[in-house]
PDB file of C-alpha atoms in Angstrom:
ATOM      1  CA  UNK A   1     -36.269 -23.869 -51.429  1.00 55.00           C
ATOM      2  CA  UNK A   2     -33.149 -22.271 -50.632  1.00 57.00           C
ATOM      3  CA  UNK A   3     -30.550 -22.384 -54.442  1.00 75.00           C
ATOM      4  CA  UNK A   4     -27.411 -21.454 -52.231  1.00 88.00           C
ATOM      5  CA  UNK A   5     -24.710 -23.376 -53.572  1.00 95.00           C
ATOM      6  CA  UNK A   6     -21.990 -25.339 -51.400  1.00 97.00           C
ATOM      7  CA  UNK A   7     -19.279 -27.291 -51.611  1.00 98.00           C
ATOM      8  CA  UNK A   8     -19.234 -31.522 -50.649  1.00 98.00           C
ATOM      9  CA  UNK A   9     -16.985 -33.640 -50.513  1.00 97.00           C
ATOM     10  CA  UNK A  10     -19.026 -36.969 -49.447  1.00 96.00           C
ATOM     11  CA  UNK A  11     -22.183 -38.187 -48.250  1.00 97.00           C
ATOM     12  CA  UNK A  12     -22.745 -41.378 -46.154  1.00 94.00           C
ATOM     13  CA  UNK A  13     -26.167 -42.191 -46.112  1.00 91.00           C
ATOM     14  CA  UNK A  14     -26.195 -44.786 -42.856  1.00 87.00           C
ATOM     15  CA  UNK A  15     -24.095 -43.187 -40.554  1.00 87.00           C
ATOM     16  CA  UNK A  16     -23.933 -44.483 -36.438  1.00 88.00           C
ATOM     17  CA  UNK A  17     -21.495 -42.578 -35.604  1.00 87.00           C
ATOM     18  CA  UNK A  18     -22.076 -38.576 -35.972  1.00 92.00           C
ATOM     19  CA  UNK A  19     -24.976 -38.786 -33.896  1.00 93.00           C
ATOM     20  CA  UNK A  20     -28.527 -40.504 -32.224  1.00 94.00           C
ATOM     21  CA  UNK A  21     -29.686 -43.368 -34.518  1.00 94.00           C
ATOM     22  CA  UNK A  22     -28.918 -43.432 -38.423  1.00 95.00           C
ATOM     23  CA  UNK A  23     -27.667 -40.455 -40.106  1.00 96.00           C
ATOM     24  CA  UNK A  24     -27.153 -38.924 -43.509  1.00 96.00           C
ATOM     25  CA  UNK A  25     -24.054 -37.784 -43.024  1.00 97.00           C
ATOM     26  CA  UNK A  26     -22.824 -34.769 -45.165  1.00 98.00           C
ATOM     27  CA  UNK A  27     -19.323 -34.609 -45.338  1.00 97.00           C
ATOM     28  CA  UNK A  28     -18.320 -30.650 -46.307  1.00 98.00           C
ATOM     29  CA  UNK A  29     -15.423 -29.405 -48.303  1.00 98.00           C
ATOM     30  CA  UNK A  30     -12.815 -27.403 -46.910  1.00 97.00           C
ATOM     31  CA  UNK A  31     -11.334 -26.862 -43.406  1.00 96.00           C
ATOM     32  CA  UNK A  32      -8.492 -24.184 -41.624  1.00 94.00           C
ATOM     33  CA  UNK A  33      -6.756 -26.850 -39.433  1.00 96.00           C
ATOM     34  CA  UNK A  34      -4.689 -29.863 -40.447  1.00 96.00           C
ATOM     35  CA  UNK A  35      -4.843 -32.002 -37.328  1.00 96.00           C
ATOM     36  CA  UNK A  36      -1.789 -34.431 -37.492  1.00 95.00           C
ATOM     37  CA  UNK A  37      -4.703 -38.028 -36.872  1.00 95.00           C
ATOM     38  CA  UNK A  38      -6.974 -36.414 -39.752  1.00 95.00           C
ATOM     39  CA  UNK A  39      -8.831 -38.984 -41.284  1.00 93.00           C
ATOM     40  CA  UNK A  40     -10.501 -36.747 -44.841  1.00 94.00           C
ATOM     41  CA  UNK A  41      -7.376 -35.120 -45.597  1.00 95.00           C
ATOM     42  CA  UNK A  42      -9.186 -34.980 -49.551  1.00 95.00           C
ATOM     43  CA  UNK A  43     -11.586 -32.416 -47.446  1.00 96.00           C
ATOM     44  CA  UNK A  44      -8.749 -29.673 -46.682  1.00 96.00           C
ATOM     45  CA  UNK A  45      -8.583 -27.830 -50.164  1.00 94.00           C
ATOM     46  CA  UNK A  46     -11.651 -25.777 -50.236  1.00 94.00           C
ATOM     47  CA  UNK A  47     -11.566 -25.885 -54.266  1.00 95.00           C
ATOM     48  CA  UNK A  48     -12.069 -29.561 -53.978  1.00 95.00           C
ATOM     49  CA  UNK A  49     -15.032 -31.296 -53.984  1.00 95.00           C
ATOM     50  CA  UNK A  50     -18.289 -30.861 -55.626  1.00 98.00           C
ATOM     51  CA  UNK A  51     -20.965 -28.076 -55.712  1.00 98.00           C
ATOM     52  CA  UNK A  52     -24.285 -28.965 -54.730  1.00 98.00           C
ATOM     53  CA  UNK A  53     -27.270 -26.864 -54.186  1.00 97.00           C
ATOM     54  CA  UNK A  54     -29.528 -26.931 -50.971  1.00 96.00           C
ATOM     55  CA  UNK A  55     -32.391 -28.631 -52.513  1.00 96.00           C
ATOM     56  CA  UNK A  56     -30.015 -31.431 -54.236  1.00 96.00           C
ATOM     57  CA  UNK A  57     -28.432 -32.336 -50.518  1.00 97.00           C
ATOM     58  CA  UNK A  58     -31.900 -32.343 -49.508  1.00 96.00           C
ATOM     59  CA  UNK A  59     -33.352 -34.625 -51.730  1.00 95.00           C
ATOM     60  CA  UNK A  60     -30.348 -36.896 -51.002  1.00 95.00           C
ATOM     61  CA  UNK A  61     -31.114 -37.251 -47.617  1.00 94.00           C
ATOM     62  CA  UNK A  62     -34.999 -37.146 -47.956  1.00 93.00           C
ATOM     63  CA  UNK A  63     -34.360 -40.677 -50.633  1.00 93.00           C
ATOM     64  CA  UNK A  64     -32.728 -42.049 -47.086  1.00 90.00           C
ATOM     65  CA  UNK A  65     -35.490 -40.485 -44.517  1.00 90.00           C
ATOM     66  CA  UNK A  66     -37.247 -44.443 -44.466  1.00 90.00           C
ATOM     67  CA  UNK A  67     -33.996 -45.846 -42.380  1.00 87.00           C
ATOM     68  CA  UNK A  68     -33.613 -42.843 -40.229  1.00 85.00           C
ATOM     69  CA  UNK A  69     -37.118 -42.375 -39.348  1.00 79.00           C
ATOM     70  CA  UNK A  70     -37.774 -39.973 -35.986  1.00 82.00           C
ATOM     71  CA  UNK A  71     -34.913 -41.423 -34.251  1.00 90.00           C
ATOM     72  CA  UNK A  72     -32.191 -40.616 -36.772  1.00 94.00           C
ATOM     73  CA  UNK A  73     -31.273 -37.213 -39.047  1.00 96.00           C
ATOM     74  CA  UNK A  74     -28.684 -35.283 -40.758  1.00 97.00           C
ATOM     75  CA  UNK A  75     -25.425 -34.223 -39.919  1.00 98.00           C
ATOM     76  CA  UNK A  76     -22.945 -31.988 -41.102  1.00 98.00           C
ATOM     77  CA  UNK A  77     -19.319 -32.887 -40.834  1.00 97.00           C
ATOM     78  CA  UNK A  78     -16.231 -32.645 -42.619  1.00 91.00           C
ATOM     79  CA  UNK A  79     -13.995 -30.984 -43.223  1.00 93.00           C
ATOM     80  CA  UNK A  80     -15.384 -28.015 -40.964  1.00 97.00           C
ATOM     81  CA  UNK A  81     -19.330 -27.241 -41.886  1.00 97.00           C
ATOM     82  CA  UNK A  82     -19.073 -23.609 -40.640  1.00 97.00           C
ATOM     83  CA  UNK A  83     -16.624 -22.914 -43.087  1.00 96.00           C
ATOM     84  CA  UNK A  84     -18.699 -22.740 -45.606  1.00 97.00           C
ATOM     85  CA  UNK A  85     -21.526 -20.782 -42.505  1.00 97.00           C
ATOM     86  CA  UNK A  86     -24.470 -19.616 -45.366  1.00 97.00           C
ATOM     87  CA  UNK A  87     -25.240 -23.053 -47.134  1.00 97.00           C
ATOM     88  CA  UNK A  88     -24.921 -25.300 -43.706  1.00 98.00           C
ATOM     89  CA  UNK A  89     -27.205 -22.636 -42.492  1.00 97.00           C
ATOM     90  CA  UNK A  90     -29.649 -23.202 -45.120  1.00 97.00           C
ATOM     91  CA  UNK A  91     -29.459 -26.696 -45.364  1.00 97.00           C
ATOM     92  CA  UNK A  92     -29.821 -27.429 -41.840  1.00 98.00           C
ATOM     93  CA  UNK A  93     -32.965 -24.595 -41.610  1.00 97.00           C
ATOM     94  CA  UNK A  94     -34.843 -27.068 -44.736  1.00 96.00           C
ATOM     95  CA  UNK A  95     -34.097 -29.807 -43.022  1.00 96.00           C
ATOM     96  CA  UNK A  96     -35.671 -28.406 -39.960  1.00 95.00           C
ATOM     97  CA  UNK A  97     -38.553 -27.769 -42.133  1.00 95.00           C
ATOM     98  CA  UNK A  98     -38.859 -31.072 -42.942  1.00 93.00           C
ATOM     99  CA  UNK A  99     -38.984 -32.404 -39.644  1.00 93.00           C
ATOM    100  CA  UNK A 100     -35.768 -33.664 -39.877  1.00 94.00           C
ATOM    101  CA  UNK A 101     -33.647 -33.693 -36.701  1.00 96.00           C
ATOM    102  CA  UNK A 102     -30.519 -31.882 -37.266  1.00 97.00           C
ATOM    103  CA  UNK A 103     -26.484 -32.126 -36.216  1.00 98.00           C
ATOM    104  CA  UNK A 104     -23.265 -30.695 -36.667  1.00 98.00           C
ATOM    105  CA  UNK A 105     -19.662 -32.413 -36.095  1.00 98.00           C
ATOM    106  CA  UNK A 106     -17.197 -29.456 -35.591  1.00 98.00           C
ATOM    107  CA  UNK A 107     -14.016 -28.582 -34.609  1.00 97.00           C
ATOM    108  CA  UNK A 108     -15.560 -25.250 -33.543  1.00 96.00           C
ATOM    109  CA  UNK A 109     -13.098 -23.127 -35.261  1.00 89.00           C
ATOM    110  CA  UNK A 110     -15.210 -20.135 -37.123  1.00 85.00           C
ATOM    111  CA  UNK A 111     -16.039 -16.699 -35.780  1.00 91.00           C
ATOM    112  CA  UNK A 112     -18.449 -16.648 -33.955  1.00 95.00           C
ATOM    113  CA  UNK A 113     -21.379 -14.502 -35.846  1.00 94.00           C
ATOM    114  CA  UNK A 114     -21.047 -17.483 -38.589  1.00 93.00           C
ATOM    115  CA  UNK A 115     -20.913 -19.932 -36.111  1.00 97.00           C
ATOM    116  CA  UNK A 116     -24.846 -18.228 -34.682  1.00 97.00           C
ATOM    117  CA  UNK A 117     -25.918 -18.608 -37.996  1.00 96.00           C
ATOM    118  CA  UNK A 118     -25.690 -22.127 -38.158  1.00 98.00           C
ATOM    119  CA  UNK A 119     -26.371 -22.918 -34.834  1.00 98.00           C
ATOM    120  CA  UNK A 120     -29.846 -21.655 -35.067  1.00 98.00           C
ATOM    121  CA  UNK A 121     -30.783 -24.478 -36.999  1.00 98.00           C
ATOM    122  CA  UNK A 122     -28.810 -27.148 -35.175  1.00 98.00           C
ATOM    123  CA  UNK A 123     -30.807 -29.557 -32.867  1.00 98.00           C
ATOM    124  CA  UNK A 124     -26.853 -31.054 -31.829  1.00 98.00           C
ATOM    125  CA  UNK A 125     -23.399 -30.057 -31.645  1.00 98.00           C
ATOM    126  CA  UNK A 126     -21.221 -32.312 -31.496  1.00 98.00           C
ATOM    127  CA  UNK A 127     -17.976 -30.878 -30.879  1.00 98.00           C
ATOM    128  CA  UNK A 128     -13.771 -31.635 -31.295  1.00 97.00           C
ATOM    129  CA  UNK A 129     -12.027 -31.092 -28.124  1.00 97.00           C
ATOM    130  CA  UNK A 130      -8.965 -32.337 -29.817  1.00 97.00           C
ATOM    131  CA  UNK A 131      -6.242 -31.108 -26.825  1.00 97.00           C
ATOM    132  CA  UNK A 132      -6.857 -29.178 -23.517  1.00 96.00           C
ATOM    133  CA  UNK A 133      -3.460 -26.915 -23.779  1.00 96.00           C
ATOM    134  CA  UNK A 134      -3.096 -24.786 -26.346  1.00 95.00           C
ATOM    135  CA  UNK A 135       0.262 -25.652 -27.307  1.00 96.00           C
ATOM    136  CA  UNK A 136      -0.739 -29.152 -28.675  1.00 96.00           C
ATOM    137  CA  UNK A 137      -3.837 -27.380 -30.378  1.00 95.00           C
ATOM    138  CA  UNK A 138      -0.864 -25.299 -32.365  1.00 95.00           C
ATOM    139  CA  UNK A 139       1.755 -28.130 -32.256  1.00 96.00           C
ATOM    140  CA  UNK A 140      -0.754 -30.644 -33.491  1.00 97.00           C
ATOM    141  CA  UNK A 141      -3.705 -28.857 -35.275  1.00 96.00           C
ATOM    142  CA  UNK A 142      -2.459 -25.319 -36.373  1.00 94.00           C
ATOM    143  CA  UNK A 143      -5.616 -24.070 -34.100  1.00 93.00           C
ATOM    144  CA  UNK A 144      -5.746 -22.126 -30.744  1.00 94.00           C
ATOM    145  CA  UNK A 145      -7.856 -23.418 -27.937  1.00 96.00           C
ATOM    146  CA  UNK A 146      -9.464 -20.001 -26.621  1.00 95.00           C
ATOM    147  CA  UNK A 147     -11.064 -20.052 -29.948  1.00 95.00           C
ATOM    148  CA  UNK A 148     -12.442 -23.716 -29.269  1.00 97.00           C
ATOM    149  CA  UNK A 149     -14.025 -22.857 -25.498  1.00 97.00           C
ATOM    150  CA  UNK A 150     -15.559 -19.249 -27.074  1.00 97.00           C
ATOM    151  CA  UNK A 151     -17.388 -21.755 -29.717  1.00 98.00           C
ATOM    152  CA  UNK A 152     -18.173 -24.361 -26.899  1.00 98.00           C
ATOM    153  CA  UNK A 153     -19.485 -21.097 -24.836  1.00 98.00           C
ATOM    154  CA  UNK A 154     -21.687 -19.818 -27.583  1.00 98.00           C
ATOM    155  CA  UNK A 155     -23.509 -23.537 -27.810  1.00 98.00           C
ATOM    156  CA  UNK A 156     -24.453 -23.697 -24.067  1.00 98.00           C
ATOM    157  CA  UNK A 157     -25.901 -19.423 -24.369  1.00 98.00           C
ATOM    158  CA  UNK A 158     -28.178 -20.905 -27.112  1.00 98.00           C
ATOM    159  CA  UNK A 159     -29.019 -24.324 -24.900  1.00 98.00           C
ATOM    160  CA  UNK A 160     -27.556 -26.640 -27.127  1.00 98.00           C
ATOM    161  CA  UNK A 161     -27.210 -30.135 -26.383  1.00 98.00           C
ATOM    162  CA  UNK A 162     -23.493 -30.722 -26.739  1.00 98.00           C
ATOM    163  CA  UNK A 163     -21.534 -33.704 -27.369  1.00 98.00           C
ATOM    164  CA  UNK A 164     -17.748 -33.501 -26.743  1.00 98.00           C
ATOM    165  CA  UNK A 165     -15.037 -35.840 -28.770  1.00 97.00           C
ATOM    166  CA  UNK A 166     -11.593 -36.032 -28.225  1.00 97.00           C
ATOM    167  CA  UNK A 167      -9.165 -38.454 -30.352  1.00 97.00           C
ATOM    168  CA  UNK A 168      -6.838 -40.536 -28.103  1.00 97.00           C
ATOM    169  CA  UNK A 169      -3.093 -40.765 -30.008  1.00 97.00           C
ATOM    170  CA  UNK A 170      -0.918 -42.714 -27.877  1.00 97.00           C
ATOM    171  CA  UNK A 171       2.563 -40.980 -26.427  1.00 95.00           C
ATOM    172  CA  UNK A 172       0.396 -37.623 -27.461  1.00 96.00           C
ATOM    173  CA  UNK A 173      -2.800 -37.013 -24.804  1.00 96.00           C
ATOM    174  CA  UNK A 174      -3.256 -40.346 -23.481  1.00 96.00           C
ATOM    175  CA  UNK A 175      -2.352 -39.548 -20.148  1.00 96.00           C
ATOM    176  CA  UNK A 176      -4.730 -40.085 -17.068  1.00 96.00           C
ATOM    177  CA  UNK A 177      -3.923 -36.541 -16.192  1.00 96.00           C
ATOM    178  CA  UNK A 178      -4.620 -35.378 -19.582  1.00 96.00           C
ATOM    179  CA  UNK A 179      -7.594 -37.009 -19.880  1.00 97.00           C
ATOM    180  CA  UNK A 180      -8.514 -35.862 -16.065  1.00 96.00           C
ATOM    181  CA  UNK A 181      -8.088 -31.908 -17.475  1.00 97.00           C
ATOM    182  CA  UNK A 182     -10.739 -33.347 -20.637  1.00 97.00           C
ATOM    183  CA  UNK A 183     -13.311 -34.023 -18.037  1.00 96.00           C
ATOM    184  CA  UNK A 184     -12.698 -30.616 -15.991  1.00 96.00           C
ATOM    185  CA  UNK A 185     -12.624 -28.808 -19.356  1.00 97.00           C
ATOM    186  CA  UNK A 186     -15.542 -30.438 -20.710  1.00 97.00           C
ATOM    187  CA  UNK A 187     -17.613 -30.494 -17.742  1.00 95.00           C
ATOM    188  CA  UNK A 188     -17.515 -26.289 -16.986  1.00 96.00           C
ATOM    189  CA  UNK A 189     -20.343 -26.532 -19.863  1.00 98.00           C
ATOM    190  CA  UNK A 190     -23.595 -26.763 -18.360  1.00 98.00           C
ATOM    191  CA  UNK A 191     -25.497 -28.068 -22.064  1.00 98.00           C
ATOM    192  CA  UNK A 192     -23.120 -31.189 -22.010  1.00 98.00           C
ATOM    193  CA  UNK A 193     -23.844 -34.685 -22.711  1.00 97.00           C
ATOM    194  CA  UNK A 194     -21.117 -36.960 -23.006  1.00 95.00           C
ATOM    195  CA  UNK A 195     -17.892 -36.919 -23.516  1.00 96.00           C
ATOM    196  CA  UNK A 196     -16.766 -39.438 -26.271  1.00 96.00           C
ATOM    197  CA  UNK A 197     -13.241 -41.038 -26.413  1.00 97.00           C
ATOM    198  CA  UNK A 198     -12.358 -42.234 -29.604  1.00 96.00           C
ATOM    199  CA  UNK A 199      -9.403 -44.103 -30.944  1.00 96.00           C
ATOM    200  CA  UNK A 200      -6.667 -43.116 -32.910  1.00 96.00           C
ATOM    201  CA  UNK A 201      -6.343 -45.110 -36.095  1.00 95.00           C
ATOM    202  CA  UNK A 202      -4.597 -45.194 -39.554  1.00 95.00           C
ATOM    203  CA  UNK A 203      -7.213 -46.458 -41.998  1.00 92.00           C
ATOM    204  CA  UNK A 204      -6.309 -43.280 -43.661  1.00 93.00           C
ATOM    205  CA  UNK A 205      -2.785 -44.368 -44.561  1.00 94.00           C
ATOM    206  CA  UNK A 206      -3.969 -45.323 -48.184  1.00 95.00           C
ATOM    207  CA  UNK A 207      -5.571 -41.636 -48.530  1.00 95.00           C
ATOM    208  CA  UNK A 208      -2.107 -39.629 -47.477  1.00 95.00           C
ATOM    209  CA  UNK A 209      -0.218 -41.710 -50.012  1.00 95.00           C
ATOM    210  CA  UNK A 210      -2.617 -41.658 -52.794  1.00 95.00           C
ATOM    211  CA  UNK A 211      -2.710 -37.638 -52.118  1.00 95.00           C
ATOM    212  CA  UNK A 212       1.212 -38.027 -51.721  1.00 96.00           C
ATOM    213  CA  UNK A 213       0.800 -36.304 -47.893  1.00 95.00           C
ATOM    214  CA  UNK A 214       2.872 -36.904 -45.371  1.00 95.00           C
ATOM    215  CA  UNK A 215       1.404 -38.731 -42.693  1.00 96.00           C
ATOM    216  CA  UNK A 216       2.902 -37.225 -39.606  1.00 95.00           C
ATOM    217  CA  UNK A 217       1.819 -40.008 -37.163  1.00 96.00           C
ATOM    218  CA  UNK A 218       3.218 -42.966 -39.382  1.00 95.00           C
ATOM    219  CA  UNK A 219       4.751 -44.407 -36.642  1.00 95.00           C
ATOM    220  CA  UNK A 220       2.303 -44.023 -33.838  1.00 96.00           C
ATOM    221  CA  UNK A 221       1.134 -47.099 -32.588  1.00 96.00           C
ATOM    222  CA  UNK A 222      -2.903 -47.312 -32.567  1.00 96.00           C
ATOM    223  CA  UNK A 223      -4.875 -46.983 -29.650  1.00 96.00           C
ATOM    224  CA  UNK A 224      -6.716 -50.015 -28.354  1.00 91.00           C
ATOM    225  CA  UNK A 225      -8.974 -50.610 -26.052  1.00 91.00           C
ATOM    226  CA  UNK A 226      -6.445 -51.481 -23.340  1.00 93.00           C
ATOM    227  CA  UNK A 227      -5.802 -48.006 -23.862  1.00 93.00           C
ATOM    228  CA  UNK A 228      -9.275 -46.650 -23.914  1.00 95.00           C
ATOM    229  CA  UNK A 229     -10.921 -49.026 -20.858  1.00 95.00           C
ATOM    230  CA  UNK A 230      -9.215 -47.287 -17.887  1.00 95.00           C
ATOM    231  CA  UNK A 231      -9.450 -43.179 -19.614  1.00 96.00           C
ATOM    232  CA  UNK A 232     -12.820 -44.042 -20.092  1.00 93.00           C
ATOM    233  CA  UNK A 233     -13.124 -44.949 -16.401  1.00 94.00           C
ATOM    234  CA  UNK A 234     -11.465 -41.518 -15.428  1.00 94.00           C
ATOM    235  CA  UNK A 235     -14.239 -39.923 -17.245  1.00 91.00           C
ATOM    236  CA  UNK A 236     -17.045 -41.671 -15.043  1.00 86.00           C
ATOM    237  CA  UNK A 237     -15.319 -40.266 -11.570  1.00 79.00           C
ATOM    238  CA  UNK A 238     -16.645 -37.294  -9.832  1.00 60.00           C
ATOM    239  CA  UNK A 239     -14.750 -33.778 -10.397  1.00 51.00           C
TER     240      UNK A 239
END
C-alpha cells in the first residue's frame, strides 16, 4: 500500500452530506482561496493539521465500511483535496481497490495536470460553483472563475458524474437572475447531475473568534428557506 504522506485536518466518519448514502468524509489540510461564508477556516494554513499516511486514512475508513456498505464511500473535502494532488490520488486509487466508491468536494481550483491525477480515481465530483461572474469569485473568494469552468470542463472530457453546489448569502447572489445564470452556467456541462443550493450559515462564528479571524459576513443575515423555496424553483424551469 501506497506510504505517501498527507496532510488532514478532520475526518467525519457518517457523513450525508458530501455525497450518495453515508460517507467517511476526509477533511484535507490546506486551501488557496478564503471564501468570505467559509465554514473550516482551521483548514487554510497548509502547515496545520496532521500527517497521515495512505494506509492509516484507509484503515480509518475501512473500521467505518459496515455503515456505508455499497451505497455509501469516501470523500475528500476540505480545505481543497487537489492541493495536496499525489496523496488524494493515492488514497482515492486504494480505496478504489477496495471496492470502495469514491468522491471529491472541490472548489476546482488546481492546474489542471494535478487535477487528472486525481480525477482518475474519482467515481464523483462534486463541485463549488461559488459565483457565476468573476468579479465576486475575486471580491469574495480571491479565485477567478475561468479557472473554475476549465476544472468543470476537464470532469465532463473524463465522463464524470458531476454535482454542482453553490452557497446562497443573502444581499450577495441570491438573486433570481443570479441564480437563473447558475442554472445556464451549470447546465452547458453535459456529465451534470444536480445542482445543489445550500444555505448560508454562521455556525462557524465560534471558529473565527477562537482563531481570532475576522468574520467578514458578521452581519449577514442567514438564509432560510423562504429564501431557498422559490431559487430552488428557478432551478427546476426549462433553459
Amino acid at each position: 500500500m501506497d506510504t505517501l504522506q498527507g496532510r488532514i485536518s478532520a475526518f467525519q466518519t457518517l457523513g450525508t452530506l458530501e455525497g450518495p448514502g453515508i460517507r467517511f468524509v476526509v477533511f484535507f489540510q490546506g486551501c488557496p482561496l478564503r471564501c468570505a461564508y467559509c465554514h473550516n477556516p482551521e483548514t487554510w494554513d497548509v502547515q496545520g493539521g496532521t500527517v497521515y499516511t495512505v494506509e492509516e486514512v484507509i484503515a480509518k475508513a475501512m473500521r467505518c465500511r459496515p455503515y456505508f456498505g455499497d451505497t455509501g464511500g469516501i470523500t475528500l473535502s476540505g480545505g481543497e483535496p487537489l492541493l495536496q494532488s499525489a496523496f488524494a490520488a493515492a488514497l482515492l486509487r486504494e480505496a478504489g481497490e477496495q471496492g470502495i466508491h469514491t468522491a471529491i468536494c472541490t472548489a476546482g481550483t488546481a492546474d489542471l495536470e494535478s487535477a487528472r491525477r486525481v480525477l482518475a480515481h474519482t467515481d464523483l465530483v462534486i463541485a463549488d460553483l461559488k459565483f457565476t461572474a468573476d468579479e465576486d469569485y475575486a471580491r469574495y473568494c480571491g479565485g477567478k472563475l475561468d479557472r473554475v469552468l476549465d476544472f468543470l470542463h476537464l470532469t465532463e472530457k473524463m465522463g464524470l458524474p458531476l454535482w454542482i453546489r453553490q452557497v446562497i448569502v443573502p444581499t450577495i447572489n441570491d438573486t433570481p437572475a443570479q441564480v437563473a445564470a447558475l442554472r445556464e452556467m451549470a447546465g452547458q456541462f453535459s456529465n451534470l447531475e444536480k445542482i445543489e443550493l445550500l444555505p448560508f450559515r454562521k455556525l462557524c462564528l465560534e471558529k473565527y473568534d477562537n482563531l481570532k479571524i475576522p468574520f467578514p459576513l458578521r452581519e449577514i443575515p442567514e438564509a432560510d428557506e423562504k429564501i431557498l423555496a422559490p431559487l430552488q424553483k428557478i432551478l427546476e424551469e426549462r433553459g
